[in-house]
Tab-separated table of C-alpha atoms in Angstrom:
chain	number	residue	atom	x	y	z
A	1172	UNK	CA	-62.161	-6.331	-17.514
A	1173	UNK	CA	-62.146	-3.483	-15.057
A	1174	UNK	CA	-64.678	-1.361	-16.889
A	1175	UNK	CA	-67.459	-4.029	-17.021
A	1176	UNK	CA	-67.032	-4.735	-13.307
A	1177	UNK	CA	-67.099	-1.059	-12.601
A	1178	UNK	CA	-70.170	-0.678	-14.764
A	1179	UNK	CA	-71.880	-3.495	-12.832
A	1180	UNK	CA	-70.938	-1.868	-9.538
A	1181	UNK	CA	-72.268	1.426	-10.760
A	1182	UNK	CA	-75.432	-0.217	-12.009
A	1183	UNK	CA	-75.970	-1.941	-8.653
A	1184	UNK	CA	-75.387	1.318	-6.871
A	1185	UNK	CA	-77.748	2.967	-9.290
A	1186	UNK	CA	-80.511	0.488	-8.493
A	1187	UNK	CA	-79.961	1.028	-4.797
A	1188	UNK	CA	-80.069	4.740	-5.350
A	1189	UNK	CA	-83.128	4.437	-7.576
A	1190	UNK	CA	-85.075	2.725	-4.865
A	1191	UNK	CA	-84.128	5.510	-2.462
A	1192	UNK	CA	-84.663	8.175	-5.065
A	1193	UNK	CA	-88.144	7.043	-5.783
A	1194	UNK	CA	-89.013	8.871	-2.705
A	1195	UNK	CA	-87.277	12.013	-4.014
A	1196	UNK	CA	-89.056	11.949	-7.361
A	1197	UNK	CA	-86.110	11.419	-9.636
A	1198	UNK	CA	-86.693	8.879	-12.259
A	1199	UNK	CA	-84.483	5.857	-12.377
A	1200	UNK	CA	-83.369	6.675	-15.896
A	1201	UNK	CA	-82.237	10.091	-14.776
A	1202	UNK	CA	-80.323	8.515	-11.969
A	1203	UNK	CA	-78.605	6.074	-14.348
A	1204	UNK	CA	-77.738	8.934	-16.699
A	1205	UNK	CA	-76.358	10.973	-13.800
A	1206	UNK	CA	-74.299	8.054	-12.609
A	1207	UNK	CA	-73.000	7.309	-16.104
A	1208	UNK	CA	-72.077	10.976	-16.527
A	1209	UNK	CA	-70.249	10.918	-13.219
A	1210	UNK	CA	-68.504	7.720	-14.303
A	1211	UNK	CA	-67.489	9.264	-17.604
A	1212	UNK	CA	-66.149	12.367	-15.822
A	1213	UNK	CA	-64.187	10.151	-13.432
A	1214	UNK	CA	-62.871	8.059	-16.372
A	1215	UNK	CA	-61.866	11.197	-18.307
A	1216	UNK	CA	-60.088	12.558	-15.239
A	1217	UNK	CA	-58.299	9.238	-14.715
A	1218	UNK	CA	-57.379	9.126	-18.422
A	1219	UNK	CA	-55.938	12.671	-18.210
A	1220	UNK	CA	-53.931	11.731	-15.092
A	1221	UNK	CA	-52.680	8.636	-16.940
A	1222	UNK	CA	-51.644	10.779	-19.963
A	1223	UNK	CA	-49.743	13.161	-17.680
A	1224	UNK	CA	-48.031	10.269	-15.908
A	1225	UNK	CA	-47.158	8.688	-19.255
A	1226	UNK	CA	-45.802	12.009	-20.583
A	1227	UNK	CA	-43.572	12.378	-17.508
A	1228	UNK	CA	-42.449	8.769	-17.864
A	1229	UNK	CA	-41.812	9.157	-21.614
A	1230	UNK	CA	-39.756	12.296	-20.997
A	1231	UNK	CA	-37.748	10.514	-18.281
A	1232	UNK	CA	-37.138	7.552	-20.618
A	1233	UNK	CA	-36.023	9.919	-23.389
A	1234	UNK	CA	-33.668	11.785	-21.014
A	1235	UNK	CA	-32.228	8.549	-19.647
A	1236	UNK	CA	-31.774	7.163	-23.170
A	1237	UNK	CA	-29.847	10.279	-24.187
A	1238	UNK	CA	-27.785	10.257	-20.998
A	1239	UNK	CA	-26.953	6.575	-21.370
A	1240	UNK	CA	-26.133	7.066	-25.058
A	1241	UNK	CA	-23.673	9.843	-24.152
A	1242	UNK	CA	-22.192	7.708	-21.389
A	1243	UNK	CA	-21.748	4.826	-23.838
A	1244	UNK	CA	-20.066	7.142	-26.360
A	1245	UNK	CA	-17.802	8.590	-23.650
A	1246	UNK	CA	-17.007	5.091	-22.412
A	1247	UNK	CA	-16.186	3.944	-25.943
A	1248	UNK	CA	-13.897	6.945	-26.449
A	1249	UNK	CA	-12.196	6.198	-23.142
A	1250	UNK	CA	-11.795	2.531	-24.145
A	1251	UNK	CA	-10.240	3.595	-27.459
A	1252	UNK	CA	-7.882	6.010	-25.653
A	1253	UNK	CA	-6.851	3.323	-23.179
A	1254	UNK	CA	-6.305	0.763	-25.940
A	1255	UNK	CA	-4.108	3.272	-27.786
A	1256	UNK	CA	-2.217	3.973	-24.565
A	1257	UNK	CA	-1.753	0.237	-23.964
A	1258	UNK	CA	-0.493	-0.282	-27.519
A	1259	UNK	CA	1.960	2.612	-27.132
A	1260	UNK	CA	3.089	1.327	-23.722
A	1261	UNK	CA	3.649	-2.155	-25.168
A	1262	UNK	CA	5.635	-0.648	-28.026
A	1263	UNK	CA	7.677	1.429	-25.554
A	1264	UNK	CA	8.323	-1.629	-23.389
A	1265	UNK	CA	9.537	-3.592	-26.389
A	1266	UNK	CA	11.757	-0.737	-27.635
A	1267	UNK	CA	13.165	-0.033	-24.179
A	1268	UNK	CA	13.767	-3.762	-23.638
A	1269	UNK	CA	15.859	-3.848	-26.820
A	1270	UNK	CA	17.727	-0.721	-25.727
A	1271	UNK	CA	18.385	-2.239	-22.293
A	1272	UNK	CA	19.717	-5.387	-23.970
A	1273	UNK	CA	21.995	-3.292	-26.176
A	1274	UNK	CA	23.193	-1.279	-23.184
A	1275	UNK	CA	23.843	-4.448	-21.170
A	1276	UNK	CA	25.887	-5.820	-24.078
A	1277	UNK	CA	27.795	-2.516	-24.223
A	1278	UNK	CA	28.422	-2.672	-20.448
A	1279	UNK	CA	29.711	-6.248	-20.756
A	1280	UNK	CA	31.989	-5.237	-23.638
A	1281	UNK	CA	33.300	-2.208	-21.727
A	1282	UNK	CA	33.879	-4.253	-18.579
A	1283	UNK	CA	35.854	-6.772	-20.657
A	1284	UNK	CA	37.911	-3.953	-22.150
A	1285	UNK	CA	38.414	-2.500	-18.687
A	1286	UNK	CA	39.687	-5.797	-17.278
A	1287	UNK	CA	42.012	-6.222	-20.273
A	1288	UNK	CA	43.278	-2.644	-19.864
A	1289	UNK	CA	43.759	-3.195	-16.121
A	1290	UNK	CA	45.723	-6.358	-16.787
A	1291	UNK	CA	47.814	-4.585	-19.434
A	1292	UNK	CA	48.502	-1.651	-17.066
A	1293	UNK	CA	49.491	-4.069	-14.335
A	1294	UNK	CA	51.914	-5.868	-16.667
A	1295	UNK	CA	53.298	-2.566	-17.961
A	1296	UNK	CA	53.730	-1.313	-14.398
A	1297	UNK	CA	55.639	-4.454	-13.440
A	1298	UNK	CA	57.845	-3.991	-16.506
A	1299	UNK	CA	58.321	-0.329	-15.648
A	1300	UNK	CA	59.326	-1.181	-12.082
A	1301	UNK	CA	61.913	-3.667	-13.394
A	1302	UNK	CA	63.329	-1.223	-15.956
A	1303	UNK	CA	63.284	1.655	-13.483
A	1304	UNK	CA	65.115	-0.436	-10.896
A	1305	UNK	CA	67.634	-1.513	-13.521
A	1306	UNK	CA	68.158	2.104	-14.642
A	1307	UNK	CA	68.522	3.409	-11.112
A	1308	UNK	CA	71.055	0.681	-10.319
A	1309	UNK	CA	72.939	1.481	-13.526
A	1310	UNK	CA	72.935	5.204	-12.778
A	1311	UNK	CA	74.151	4.562	-9.227
A	1312	UNK	CA	76.903	2.270	-10.494
A	1313	UNK	CA	77.953	4.792	-13.090
A	1314	UNK	CA	77.932	7.607	-10.553
A	1315	UNK	CA	80.234	5.576	-8.304
A	1316	UNK	CA	82.426	4.678	-11.271
A	1317	UNK	CA	82.679	8.330	-12.213
A	1318	UNK	CA	83.667	9.204	-8.642
A	1319	UNK	CA	86.312	6.486	-8.547
A	1320	UNK	CA	87.733	7.446	-11.930
A	1321	UNK	CA	87.650	11.140	-11.040
A	1322	UNK	CA	89.405	10.487	-7.757
A	1323	UNK	CA	92.274	8.673	-9.468
A	1324	UNK	CA	92.852	11.623	-11.758
A	1325	UNK	CA	94.621	9.925	-14.620
A	1326	UNK	CA	93.595	9.032	-18.079
A	1327	UNK	CA	92.355	5.521	-18.848
A	1328	UNK	CA	91.614	4.932	-22.483
A	1329	UNK	CA	89.969	1.560	-21.731
A	1330	UNK	CA	87.377	3.203	-19.441
A	1331	UNK	CA	86.564	5.797	-22.014
A	1332	UNK	CA	86.228	3.130	-24.664
A	1333	UNK	CA	83.941	1.054	-22.393
A	1334	UNK	CA	81.732	4.070	-21.745
A	1335	UNK	CA	81.536	4.768	-25.467
A	1336	UNK	CA	80.491	1.170	-26.162
A	1337	UNK	CA	77.919	1.281	-23.357
A	1338	UNK	CA	76.474	4.575	-24.582
A	1339	UNK	CA	75.185	2.796	-27.666
A	1340	UNK	CA	73.367	0.072	-25.743
A	1341	UNK	CA	72.421	1.590	-22.375
A	1342	UNK	CA	70.007	4.532	-22.349
A	1343	UNK	CA	71.329	7.558	-20.482
A	1344	UNK	CA	74.980	6.659	-21.066
A	1345	UNK	CA	75.613	9.361	-23.678
A	1346	UNK	CA	74.945	12.001	-20.991
A	1347	UNK	CA	77.246	10.306	-18.546
A	1348	UNK	CA	79.949	10.075	-21.225
A	1349	UNK	CA	79.470	13.740	-22.118
A	1350	UNK	CA	79.745	14.769	-18.468
A	1351	UNK	CA	82.935	12.741	-18.068
A	1352	UNK	CA	84.516	14.197	-21.150
A	1353	UNK	CA	83.710	17.687	-19.945
A	1354	UNK	CA	85.528	17.084	-16.698
A	1355	UNK	CA	88.683	16.131	-18.544
């Protein structure tokens, strides 16, 4: 549509020029040929400029297509890496959750054992205190008895017999009996 309008404009200009050129002695046909030649030269120049512009544009499009293709590939690789990382992290979370549960169960079991052991130690300590008190009282009583018997300085077969009977049932009595017999 542009070319016919341009041709009409050129033709109108040519007629105007022809009427002026009549005075110069150029024939109207020569003027039309000159104008058409100028138009063709202008069209060729515009076509060459358009080719250059298109070549630059085509090269830019090709470069951008390659760049975007590489970016898409890099993005896809990154997505795959992140998905693998997420899968591994989920697996680690699940495994560590199980391990935490096992460790919590172990802690509960050990705390139960600890409380039982503490209770047992407390009971054993109370028993020890009773036995220790009983032994210390027995040793004190025996020490006093030995002093009294030693102070009287005569032989009592009943005392010796009592000590012999007690040595079988009371711990520590055999030593006391041995010490008494040595003093005799």
